[in-house]
XYZ file of C-alpha atoms in Angstrom:
726
model
C 74.918 111.740 109.209
C 76.121 115.248 108.595
C 79.610 116.287 109.568
C 78.316 119.460 111.207
C 78.698 119.870 114.940
C 76.252 119.902 117.810
C 75.125 122.809 119.924
C 77.563 123.860 122.700
C 77.754 121.701 125.764
C 76.417 118.419 124.328
C 79.080 115.791 124.996
C 77.198 112.579 125.772
C 78.463 109.291 124.335
C 75.944 106.729 123.138
C 77.090 103.157 122.581
C 76.124 101.217 119.491
C 76.157 104.227 117.163
C 76.966 103.239 113.576
C 80.284 104.354 112.122
C 80.277 107.406 109.880
C 81.472 106.848 106.320
C 83.709 109.757 105.313
C 83.145 109.107 101.600
C 79.368 109.069 102.118
C 79.615 112.373 103.954
C 81.482 113.848 101.008
C 78.938 112.528 98.511
C 76.140 113.996 100.610
C 77.899 117.346 100.643
C 78.056 117.288 96.867
C 74.504 116.096 96.222
C 72.840 118.392 98.713
C 72.582 119.278 102.412
C 71.073 116.858 104.862
C 68.123 117.714 107.067
C 68.918 120.364 109.631
C 66.088 119.679 112.041
C 68.748 119.301 114.698
C 72.498 119.252 114.887
C 74.107 115.837 115.456
C 75.867 114.944 118.671
C 79.259 115.600 117.053
C 81.457 115.284 120.131
C 79.917 111.872 120.761
C 80.703 110.815 117.213
C 84.269 112.078 117.637
C 84.654 109.932 120.752
C 83.171 106.841 119.072
C 85.266 107.273 115.922
C 88.429 107.795 117.976
C 87.811 104.742 120.162
C 87.219 102.635 117.024
C 90.859 103.219 116.033
C 92.342 103.695 119.509
C 90.350 101.627 122.039
C 92.516 102.718 124.975
C 92.494 106.428 124.169
C 92.007 108.853 127.054
C 89.062 111.046 126.142
C 89.398 113.427 129.103
C 91.803 115.679 127.216
C 89.369 115.851 124.274
C 86.575 116.924 126.620
C 88.862 119.540 128.126
C 89.798 120.879 124.697
C 86.145 120.939 123.641
C 85.174 123.021 126.688
C 87.904 125.583 125.943
C 86.994 125.733 122.239
C 83.248 126.082 122.941
C 83.759 128.810 125.508
C 86.223 130.680 123.264
C 84.014 130.574 120.162
C 80.741 131.223 122.043
C 78.850 134.004 120.326
C 80.687 133.497 117.014
C 78.807 132.212 113.973
C 79.798 130.947 110.564
C 78.515 132.642 107.410
C 75.956 129.838 107.143
C 74.470 130.975 110.463
C 75.643 127.941 112.436
C 77.529 128.307 115.733
C 81.239 128.511 114.970
C 82.021 125.542 117.235
C 80.490 123.300 114.580
C 83.566 123.890 112.394
C 86.334 122.648 114.755
C 84.084 119.758 115.753
C 83.566 118.762 112.114
C 87.315 119.017 111.393
C 88.030 116.821 114.423
C 85.437 114.287 113.310
C 87.097 114.018 109.877
C 90.472 113.316 111.478
C 88.975 110.886 113.983
C 87.415 108.870 111.166
C 90.848 108.682 109.510
C 92.405 107.305 112.705
C 94.314 110.334 113.989
C 95.681 110.016 117.529
C 94.546 112.041 120.532
C 97.097 114.865 120.267
C 96.039 115.647 116.690
C 92.347 115.658 117.642
C 93.034 117.919 120.623
C 94.862 120.412 118.407
C 92.146 120.271 115.744
C 89.493 121.237 118.305
C 91.627 124.257 119.215
C 93.009 125.084 115.775
C 91.059 128.376 115.387
C 91.134 129.561 118.999
C 94.425 131.485 118.804
C 93.520 132.953 115.405
C 89.918 133.994 116.120
C 89.600 134.347 119.920
C 91.466 135.774 122.914
C 93.163 132.452 123.701
C 96.958 132.682 123.463
C 99.591 130.107 122.555
C 100.961 130.344 126.081
C 97.558 129.325 127.452
C 97.372 126.386 125.054
C 100.897 125.314 126.034
C 100.106 125.562 129.746
C 96.883 123.554 129.420
C 97.811 120.950 126.783
C 101.595 120.865 126.396
C 104.186 121.754 123.771
C 103.000 119.351 121.051
C 99.433 120.661 120.940
C 100.747 124.237 121.089
C 103.088 123.577 118.144
C 100.274 122.098 116.025
C 97.901 124.975 116.782
C 100.591 127.530 115.988
C 101.426 125.704 112.746
C 97.907 126.111 111.327
C 97.317 129.649 112.643
C 97.186 132.168 109.800
C 99.385 135.259 109.668
C 97.589 138.576 110.021
C 96.854 140.518 106.818
C 97.455 143.769 108.686
C 101.067 142.678 109.154
C 101.755 140.968 105.809
C 99.238 142.507 103.400
C 98.977 140.640 100.089
C 101.828 138.342 101.174
C 99.772 136.945 104.079
C 98.519 133.884 102.195
C 101.849 132.717 100.685
C 103.691 133.458 103.930
C 101.055 131.542 105.898
C 101.617 128.525 103.671
C 105.382 128.923 104.013
C 105.029 128.960 107.821
C 102.735 125.936 107.679
C 105.114 123.960 105.449
C 108.074 124.699 107.698
C 106.010 123.516 110.670
C 105.008 120.414 108.683
C 108.692 119.643 108.171
C 108.985 119.181 111.926
C 105.582 117.588 112.491
C 103.461 116.369 109.595
C 100.317 116.477 111.734
C 100.179 120.235 111.055
C 99.268 119.568 107.427
C 96.803 116.830 108.414
C 94.808 119.390 110.400
C 95.014 121.940 107.579
C 93.710 119.440 105.007
C 90.755 118.471 107.216
C 90.090 122.162 107.882
C 90.040 122.928 104.150
C 87.787 119.924 103.457
C 85.094 121.146 105.843
C 85.381 124.689 104.515
C 84.976 123.379 100.953
C 81.894 121.383 101.999
C 80.274 124.579 103.283
C 81.572 126.941 100.603
C 78.136 127.455 99.040
C 77.365 130.452 101.266
C 80.306 132.405 99.809
C 80.228 134.736 96.822
C 80.994 132.916 93.529
C 84.252 134.805 92.979
C 85.475 133.883 96.469
C 84.441 130.274 95.937
C 86.515 130.201 92.759
C 89.554 131.765 94.453
C 89.505 129.296 97.362
C 88.876 126.370 95.010
C 91.826 127.411 92.816
C 94.233 127.493 95.771
C 92.844 124.150 96.917
C 93.435 122.700 93.455
C 96.959 124.092 93.099
C 98.306 123.543 96.618
C 96.154 121.517 99.022
C 95.152 118.657 96.708
C 98.777 118.014 95.597
C 99.841 118.075 99.245
C 97.109 115.582 100.148
C 98.301 113.351 97.303
C 101.927 113.569 98.392
C 101.023 112.807 101.993
C 98.941 109.843 100.833
C 95.652 111.040 102.365
C 93.503 109.752 99.503
C 90.212 109.979 101.435
C 90.634 113.749 101.716
C 92.242 114.218 98.318
C 89.434 112.580 96.321
C 86.681 114.517 98.072
C 88.553 117.798 97.685
C 88.947 117.024 93.970
C 85.199 116.525 93.582
C 84.332 119.714 95.475
C 86.821 121.760 93.443
C 85.539 120.137 90.237
C 81.985 121.224 91.049
C 83.089 124.867 91.515
C 85.690 125.351 88.792
C 84.044 123.210 86.081
C 80.310 123.296 86.870
C 79.170 122.243 83.397
C 81.487 119.227 83.249
C 80.531 118.367 86.800
C 76.808 118.361 85.972
C 77.476 116.270 82.879
C 79.460 113.754 84.938
C 76.786 113.722 87.605
C 74.181 112.877 84.954
C 76.360 110.056 83.602
C 76.689 108.582 87.096
C 72.952 108.908 87.688
C 72.109 107.179 84.394
C 74.909 104.605 84.788
C 75.595 102.563 81.677
C 74.130 99.056 81.707
C 76.046 97.545 78.794
C 77.993 94.406 79.678
C 78.144 92.681 83.046
C 78.032 94.802 86.187
C 80.720 95.027 88.805
C 78.474 93.035 91.154
C 78.492 90.078 88.773
C 82.270 90.073 88.374
C 82.724 90.558 92.130
C 80.722 87.367 92.702
C 82.974 85.482 90.244
C 86.112 86.790 91.953
C 84.844 85.804 95.420
C 84.043 82.298 94.185
C 87.474 81.960 92.534
C 89.322 82.980 95.699
C 87.098 80.803 97.902
C 87.817 77.756 95.751
C 91.547 78.553 95.996
C 91.166 78.626 99.808
C 92.317 82.270 99.993
C 90.655 84.294 102.716
C 89.879 87.671 101.184
C 87.333 90.460 101.310
C 86.140 91.656 97.898
C 84.408 95.025 97.794
C 83.353 97.396 95.031
C 84.884 100.862 95.123
C 82.848 103.328 93.031
C 84.856 105.950 91.199
C 84.481 109.475 92.491
C 83.304 112.278 90.203
C 86.704 113.403 88.913
C 87.758 109.796 88.282
C 84.587 109.149 86.245
C 85.189 112.380 84.326
C 88.745 111.329 83.434
C 87.639 107.827 82.463
C 84.887 109.248 80.236
C 87.373 111.525 78.452
C 89.773 108.616 77.970
C 87.331 105.861 76.989
C 84.372 107.680 75.494
C 81.322 105.504 76.034
C 81.183 104.152 79.582
C 80.311 100.556 80.422
C 79.070 99.242 83.733
C 82.515 98.083 84.829
C 84.014 101.524 84.180
C 82.236 103.125 87.133
C 84.302 101.441 89.794
C 87.070 99.036 90.721
C 87.233 95.824 92.702
C 89.205 96.034 95.924
C 90.532 92.764 97.342
C 91.697 92.930 100.971
C 93.805 90.151 102.495
C 95.804 89.569 105.674
C 99.427 89.233 104.580
C 101.685 90.521 101.812
C 102.135 87.011 100.413
C 98.348 86.679 100.078
C 98.348 89.667 97.699
C 100.497 87.768 95.227
C 98.444 84.597 95.732
C 95.301 86.527 94.779
C 97.099 87.984 91.761
C 98.113 84.508 90.591
C 94.562 83.162 90.869
C 93.054 86.112 89.014
C 95.597 85.877 86.189
C 94.995 82.130 85.977
C 91.196 82.147 85.996
C 90.641 85.375 84.065
C 92.351 86.972 81.077
C 94.857 89.526 82.428
C 95.510 92.864 80.760
C 99.271 92.816 81.206
C 99.791 96.484 80.377
C 97.669 97.426 83.407
C 99.774 95.496 85.944
C 101.716 97.553 88.495
C 103.455 96.342 91.654
C 103.401 99.103 94.259
C 104.089 96.617 97.056
C 107.621 95.772 95.960
C 108.157 99.406 94.907
C 105.879 101.660 97.037
C 104.963 105.113 95.804
C 106.681 108.109 97.353
C 103.482 108.863 99.319
C 103.559 105.515 101.230
C 100.976 103.915 98.917
C 101.228 100.131 98.506
C 98.993 97.919 96.386
C 98.939 95.565 93.417
C 97.109 96.949 90.385
C 95.844 94.719 87.619
C 92.959 94.426 85.187
C 91.213 91.279 84.003
C 88.726 90.588 81.226
C 85.691 88.353 81.483
C 84.363 85.975 78.828
C 82.472 88.777 77.075
C 85.543 91.028 77.000
C 84.446 93.413 79.755
C 87.524 94.672 81.599
C 87.543 95.447 85.312
C 90.352 97.026 87.294
C 91.383 95.234 90.483
C 93.311 96.580 93.467
C 94.893 94.029 95.810
C 96.278 95.031 99.214
C 96.357 94.085 102.894
C 94.069 95.707 105.442
C 97.009 97.713 106.813
C 97.972 98.862 103.308
C 94.373 99.930 102.785
C 94.392 101.979 105.963
C 97.584 103.766 104.905
C 96.256 104.195 101.352
C 93.184 105.990 102.685
C 94.693 107.978 105.547
C 98.348 108.291 104.473
C 100.540 109.922 107.091
C 97.545 110.268 109.415
C 97.585 106.470 109.808
C 101.195 106.553 111.018
C 100.153 108.177 114.275
C 102.380 110.273 116.502
C 105.897 110.689 115.038
C 107.165 111.372 118.556
C 106.081 107.979 119.886
C 109.141 105.932 120.976
C 109.770 102.784 118.937
C 109.369 99.574 121.011
C 109.317 101.630 124.182
C 112.796 103.094 123.560
C 113.552 106.762 123.185
C 114.986 107.817 119.806
C 118.783 108.012 119.757
C 120.445 111.279 120.751
C 117.117 112.772 121.731
C 116.015 112.933 118.090
C 112.613 111.690 117.107
C 112.233 108.877 114.573
C 109.886 110.435 112.022
C 109.016 108.230 109.005
C 106.749 110.950 107.630
C 109.497 113.270 106.337
C 109.563 112.244 102.638
C 112.190 113.413 100.183
C 109.905 115.862 98.385
C 109.184 117.672 101.664
C 112.881 117.918 102.481
C 113.532 119.393 99.031
C 110.663 121.853 99.435
C 111.968 123.019 102.806
C 115.437 123.446 101.336
C 114.498 125.613 98.360
C 111.944 127.755 100.207
C 114.785 129.248 102.239
C 116.228 130.706 99.044
C 112.878 132.071 97.831
C 112.822 135.170 100.018
C 110.282 136.947 97.816
C 106.684 135.821 98.630
C 105.622 135.940 94.970
C 108.578 133.792 93.928
C 107.786 131.329 96.713
C 104.087 131.156 95.837
C 104.683 130.704 92.107
C 107.443 128.162 92.617
C 105.432 126.217 95.182
C 102.541 125.764 92.766
C 104.889 124.709 89.979
C 106.660 122.235 92.265
C 103.439 120.668 93.511
C 102.154 120.346 89.947
C 104.830 117.681 89.367
C 102.933 114.773 90.835
C 105.350 111.898 90.230
C 108.728 111.167 91.770
C 111.734 109.106 90.716
C 114.717 107.765 92.644
C 118.246 107.999 91.252
C 121.446 106.772 92.846
C 124.691 108.778 93.040
C 127.780 106.771 92.128
C 129.239 107.370 95.603
C 126.223 105.916 97.395
C 122.890 107.073 98.756
C 119.698 107.975 96.920
C 118.209 111.160 95.513
C 114.467 111.680 95.207
C 113.591 113.896 92.246
C 110.387 114.824 90.425
C 109.666 112.965 87.210
C 111.289 114.728 84.278
C 114.293 115.870 86.331
C 117.631 116.172 84.563
C 121.289 115.855 85.515
C 121.167 119.563 86.376
C 118.563 118.830 89.058
C 120.549 115.867 90.366
C 123.666 118.041 90.628
C 121.946 120.689 92.744
C 120.119 118.059 94.825
C 123.449 116.418 95.691
C 125.854 119.350 95.913
C 123.732 122.464 96.434
C 125.603 125.566 95.285
C 128.628 123.356 94.621
C 126.812 122.221 91.474
C 127.701 125.559 89.871
C 130.995 123.878 88.976
C 129.409 120.825 87.316
C 130.924 120.171 83.876
C 129.268 116.922 82.886
C 127.788 113.648 84.065
C 127.803 109.918 83.623
C 124.420 108.207 83.631
C 124.616 104.453 84.150
C 128.327 104.675 83.367
C 127.914 106.493 80.053
C 128.866 110.105 79.457
C 125.779 112.286 79.212
C 124.920 115.947 78.854
C 123.645 117.795 81.886
C 120.329 118.209 80.047
C 119.773 114.416 80.010
C 116.383 113.489 81.486
C 116.734 110.876 84.220
C 114.458 107.895 84.751
C 113.689 105.914 87.865
C 116.637 103.768 88.970
C 119.396 105.595 87.053
C 122.899 105.747 88.518
C 124.352 109.252 88.216
C 127.933 110.449 88.607
C 128.290 114.227 88.470
C 131.630 115.516 87.189
C 132.753 118.661 88.985
C 135.485 121.097 88.014
C 138.506 121.402 90.261
C 138.729 124.698 92.076
C 136.215 127.453 92.888
C 133.475 128.624 90.584
C 134.086 132.046 89.059
C 132.483 134.247 86.512
C 133.527 133.563 82.914
C 135.627 136.682 82.731
C 137.644 135.678 85.819
C 138.972 132.277 84.821
C 139.023 129.876 81.938
C 137.719 126.338 82.041
C 135.157 124.046 80.568
C 131.533 124.187 81.515
C 128.017 124.265 80.198
C 125.468 121.783 79.069
C 127.399 120.652 76.024
C 130.654 119.792 77.731
C 129.951 116.117 78.031
C 128.343 114.000 75.371
C 126.778 110.573 75.149
C 128.246 107.770 73.055
C 126.904 109.327 69.881
C 128.131 112.832 70.616
C 130.922 114.361 68.635
C 132.578 116.168 71.508
C 132.991 115.544 75.187
C 134.165 117.741 77.988
C 136.870 117.161 80.549
C 136.701 113.845 82.353
C 136.789 113.225 86.098
C 140.315 113.086 87.375
C 141.606 115.612 84.837
C 143.077 118.798 86.242
C 140.741 121.738 85.796
C 140.943 125.453 86.262
C 138.057 127.299 87.841
C 134.716 126.465 86.218
C 132.762 129.339 84.668
C 129.571 128.464 86.540
C 126.082 127.740 85.201
C 124.971 129.110 81.866
C 121.490 130.577 81.239
C 120.655 127.466 79.166
C 120.670 125.429 82.384
C 117.384 127.093 83.353
C 115.754 125.454 80.317
C 116.595 122.025 81.723
C 116.146 122.541 85.471
C 112.896 121.094 86.815
C 113.370 121.433 90.578
C 112.872 124.773 92.343
C 116.168 124.321 94.211
C 118.097 124.151 90.938
C 116.236 127.021 89.284
C 116.573 129.340 92.272
C 120.290 128.554 92.677
C 121.028 129.058 88.967
C 119.003 132.270 88.755
C 120.728 133.564 91.893
C 124.195 132.891 90.472
C 123.343 134.504 87.139
C 121.935 137.556 88.923
C 125.074 137.836 91.035
C 127.313 137.387 87.978
C 125.731 139.471 85.183
C 128.998 139.331 83.248
C 128.311 135.624 82.704
C 125.605 136.600 80.210
C 128.170 138.355 78.005
C 130.054 136.502 75.308
C 133.724 136.659 76.352
C 136.129 138.035 73.796
C 138.772 135.678 72.491
C 142.051 136.073 74.315
C 145.088 136.696 72.066
C 147.366 133.731 71.752
C 150.769 133.972 73.354
C 153.389 134.464 70.649
C 155.612 131.491 69.940
C 159.347 131.578 70.451
C 161.102 133.482 67.650
C 164.838 133.192 67.218
C 166.842 134.913 64.441
C 163.999 135.046 61.963
C 162.682 131.606 62.956
C 159.058 131.264 64.135
C 157.946 128.658 66.656
C 154.441 127.343 67.398
C 153.154 124.348 69.399
C 156.701 123.551 70.576
C 157.986 123.577 66.970
C 160.738 125.898 65.711
C 160.756 126.453 61.923
C 162.875 128.553 59.511
C 160.133 130.617 57.834
C 159.476 134.205 56.750
C 158.536 136.450 59.660
C 154.863 136.838 58.641
C 154.222 133.106 58.004
C 152.048 130.948 60.288
C 152.983 127.460 61.476
C 150.623 124.584 62.256
C 150.899 120.883 63.024
C 149.312 118.673 60.393
C 146.020 117.119 61.466
C 146.611 114.012 59.363
C 149.514 112.747 61.513
C 149.629 115.076 64.564
C 153.374 114.871 65.185
C 154.681 114.929 68.759
C 158.214 114.957 70.206
C 160.497 113.160 69.503
C 159.018 112.267 66.073
C 161.109 113.002 63.019
C 159.333 115.920 61.392
C 159.542 118.052 58.301
C 157.626 121.056 57.050
C 156.267 122.375 53.790
C 155.133 125.781 52.635
C 151.477 125.688 51.575
C 149.072 128.227 50.137
C 148.891 131.502 52.004
C 152.494 131.313 53.109
C 151.766 128.934 56.017
C 154.007 126.038 57.025
C 152.489 122.659 57.833
C 154.575 120.275 59.936
C 154.272 116.524 59.235
C 155.808 113.389 60.652
C 158.575 112.138 58.322
C 156.704 108.886 57.575
C 153.409 110.629 56.862
C 152.009 109.792 53.412
C 151.497 113.525 52.810
C 155.295 114.022 52.772
C 155.649 111.803 49.691
C 152.811 113.653 47.960
C 154.427 117.019 48.700
C 157.801 115.822 47.327
C 156.099 114.488 44.186
C 154.627 117.937 43.631
C 158.104 119.474 43.821
C 157.529 121.208 47.163
C 160.778 122.007 48.990
C 160.912 120.913 52.662
C 161.485 123.444 55.452
C 163.863 122.722 58.344
C 161.906 121.918 61.528
C 163.041 121.115 65.080
C 161.333 120.573 68.434
C 161.486 123.137 71.211
C 161.980 122.550 74.927
C 158.297 122.304 75.995
C 157.034 118.831 76.974
C 153.261 119.378 76.443
C 151.837 118.184 73.133
C 148.605 117.312 71.295
C 147.969 114.052 69.441
C 145.136 112.323 67.572
C 144.521 108.615 68.222
C 142.256 106.108 66.496
C 140.800 103.263 68.592
C 139.120 100.254 66.975
C 136.875 98.176 69.210
C 133.957 95.784 69.411
C 130.696 97.336 70.544
C 129.687 96.683 74.140
C 127.990 98.553 77.008
C 130.144 101.043 78.996
C 132.931 100.925 76.389
C 133.077 104.714 75.985
C 133.068 105.228 79.749
C 135.945 102.745 80.213
C 137.997 104.304 77.415
C 137.603 107.856 78.710
C 138.438 106.668 82.217
C 141.656 105.064 80.919
C 142.550 108.318 79.157
C 141.881 110.389 82.275
C 143.886 107.994 84.470
C 146.853 108.423 82.119
C 146.708 112.182 82.740
C 145.546 113.195 79.252
C 142.863 115.785 78.537
C 140.264 115.119 75.836
C 140.160 118.027 73.388
C 137.576 116.386 71.125
C 136.139 112.941 70.524
C 134.159 111.309 67.763
C 132.489 107.899 67.831
C 131.289 106.537 64.508
C 128.130 104.416 64.308
C 128.821 100.672 64.766
C 129.520 98.712 61.597
C 129.486 94.911 61.762
C 129.774 95.095 65.572
C 132.898 97.259 65.278
C 133.194 100.823 66.518
C 135.811 103.419 65.565
C 136.755 106.187 68.016
C 138.799 109.273 67.200
C 140.322 111.229 70.099
C 142.332 114.430 70.023
C 144.217 114.532 73.314
C 146.399 117.018 75.137
C 149.315 115.292 76.899
C 151.432 116.908 79.602
C 154.480 115.059 78.240
C 154.973 113.260 74.934
C 156.915 110.587 76.839
C 153.599 109.336 78.234
C 152.092 108.650 74.805
C 153.219 105.031 74.610
C 151.825 104.281 78.074
C 148.546 105.963 77.186
C 148.137 103.851 74.050
C 148.882 100.663 76.033
C 146.273 101.626 78.639
C 143.677 102.156 75.906
C 144.514 98.805 74.297
C 144.052 97.105 77.687
C 140.397 98.212 77.818
C 138.250 95.090 77.178
C 136.827 95.146 73.655
C 139.548 97.414 72.191
C 141.661 95.554 69.647
C 143.730 98.389 68.157
C 144.937 101.894 69.073
C 147.140 103.820 66.644
C 148.325 107.315 65.877
C 146.829 109.194 62.969
C 148.941 108.438 59.886
C 146.694 109.796 57.169
C 143.248 111.196 56.676
C 140.654 108.602 57.784
C 138.843 106.884 54.959
C 135.182 107.665 54.578
């Protein structure tokens, strides 16, 4: 039966009419038009399909909406020559077959009245209420005379914002686009291609994210036929010829039914043929197609536990392909999809894919958010708390999309970013260390997590810990990671306004040579994001925020000039540096030796070296003996009044998970700042760490070393006494 509507006024309902198969309608639309001797009684089919899902539905409001739509569109025709009323009727039939509730069907009948007729939103509100009015307004296009070339992107922006409040808006739009794609053959080829491209880039990803697989797969096939006609015809020929090598799906389905019957498991086993695009992808992946490659087995059971019982029987009685097993029941997809996926091989080696789910899971898998019904319906007869509705259809990706679109004021930026965002078709969940969950697209980095959690506050991010280990902000996250973002203390300023540590390289993993400041350490204002962050940002929210900050702070793109060092204290021809006062010629430089990094109140001595510089060593440093043996005369050295100092420490430890995170936390708790860090590769289960630390007071050095020794796995912490052996 065609999805096209009847002539105006025909609204009779005949009992006993067979149910319309949405997939069969789509296949018919692809393979050719049905007979048009007469239009079907579409409003009757809408009523029958609606009652099949909602037996107690009140059809009076549908009849009322149909009368208004028919009268409003009377005299209008589609480009195919059919009365225009056939379009809203066909859209409503699609939604009715998916199980949409009465309010959605009412709005779908009226979805073009405000846009194409003299009916106003106020009239719709007065006749059908606020909900129907909101849905109709949500799918009504913006006028090109008002928006020009920006009409299409701004229409989608308006529709997405409306979808954020009521997901049924997008359900109607998807059904509307499906019927338009079915009847696109009357359009010029260039217009067909333009509409198909937008459908491919925007509508199909939205259908996937909302879980409406029945619409998504048919839209994919229709777009495939327009954008890749040669590949489509080749795939169509392959399906028509259908490979006969190996056992057929029917044979394996019989074996599976017998296996489950003998195990006393009540289950329905059906064959689900692959749609055109799925066959095309399988052919590219596998080359020659066998009989079992043209479809999958779908096993439907009553309860969740039965799904796992079926899985156990199949893996016991057939040879499982373990790499193909996926459990989307325990871990549902972000688009509400739940099912067990597996593949088993028969005696001759033919492999068949099997999907196992309950009948309710199957309904949601096909209809997605449409199957959830009215988000405004009270739960268990109780009104939602505080007057707010309980809407389970507001997924994380939609919340993120609504957030970043507010920053994309330019229509071109919005349109380009929307397509790029929707192209990322997988989602991961990561967990902030302070609780909660962040939903991010696959491939997201710590940069994306920072902006998802803190918004513009992420401009001051200086590093991250992933699963307790220090990581760069460019680290790609995987599903289930725990993320702690390290933020600078104080406001974010442009690089020329304040010093501080920032950038993608400020924090390193366990194999990195340098790390940035650690949480808990006092920080000056952070310099804000660097342009390199854009290379690692995957989410539109992060990219728009970073680009906005860089545009507002153009000086951040300049390399800041080095600030001159403050001169050390000079008294009567004596030069001081790093809290050291030394009797030296006026033009000589003074530096603390890196081999022993002396700190107050160490006994120290100095030696003149090449270039007229003075190097200050601890008295017990091995370099002092070497200098004396060479006949070098020592220089008098004393400590100044400043308490701050820098020291290098070696830590020897056994290798274990989270060791670096625990050590850096102990250092930060002691109030020390990490200037640089080096972790050598493990040798015989032992790891050597080298830290150069800035201490606010040398008196805290002993306590710091004790705190580091108390870290489990650390067996020695000592000051640098000599150059480390290679």
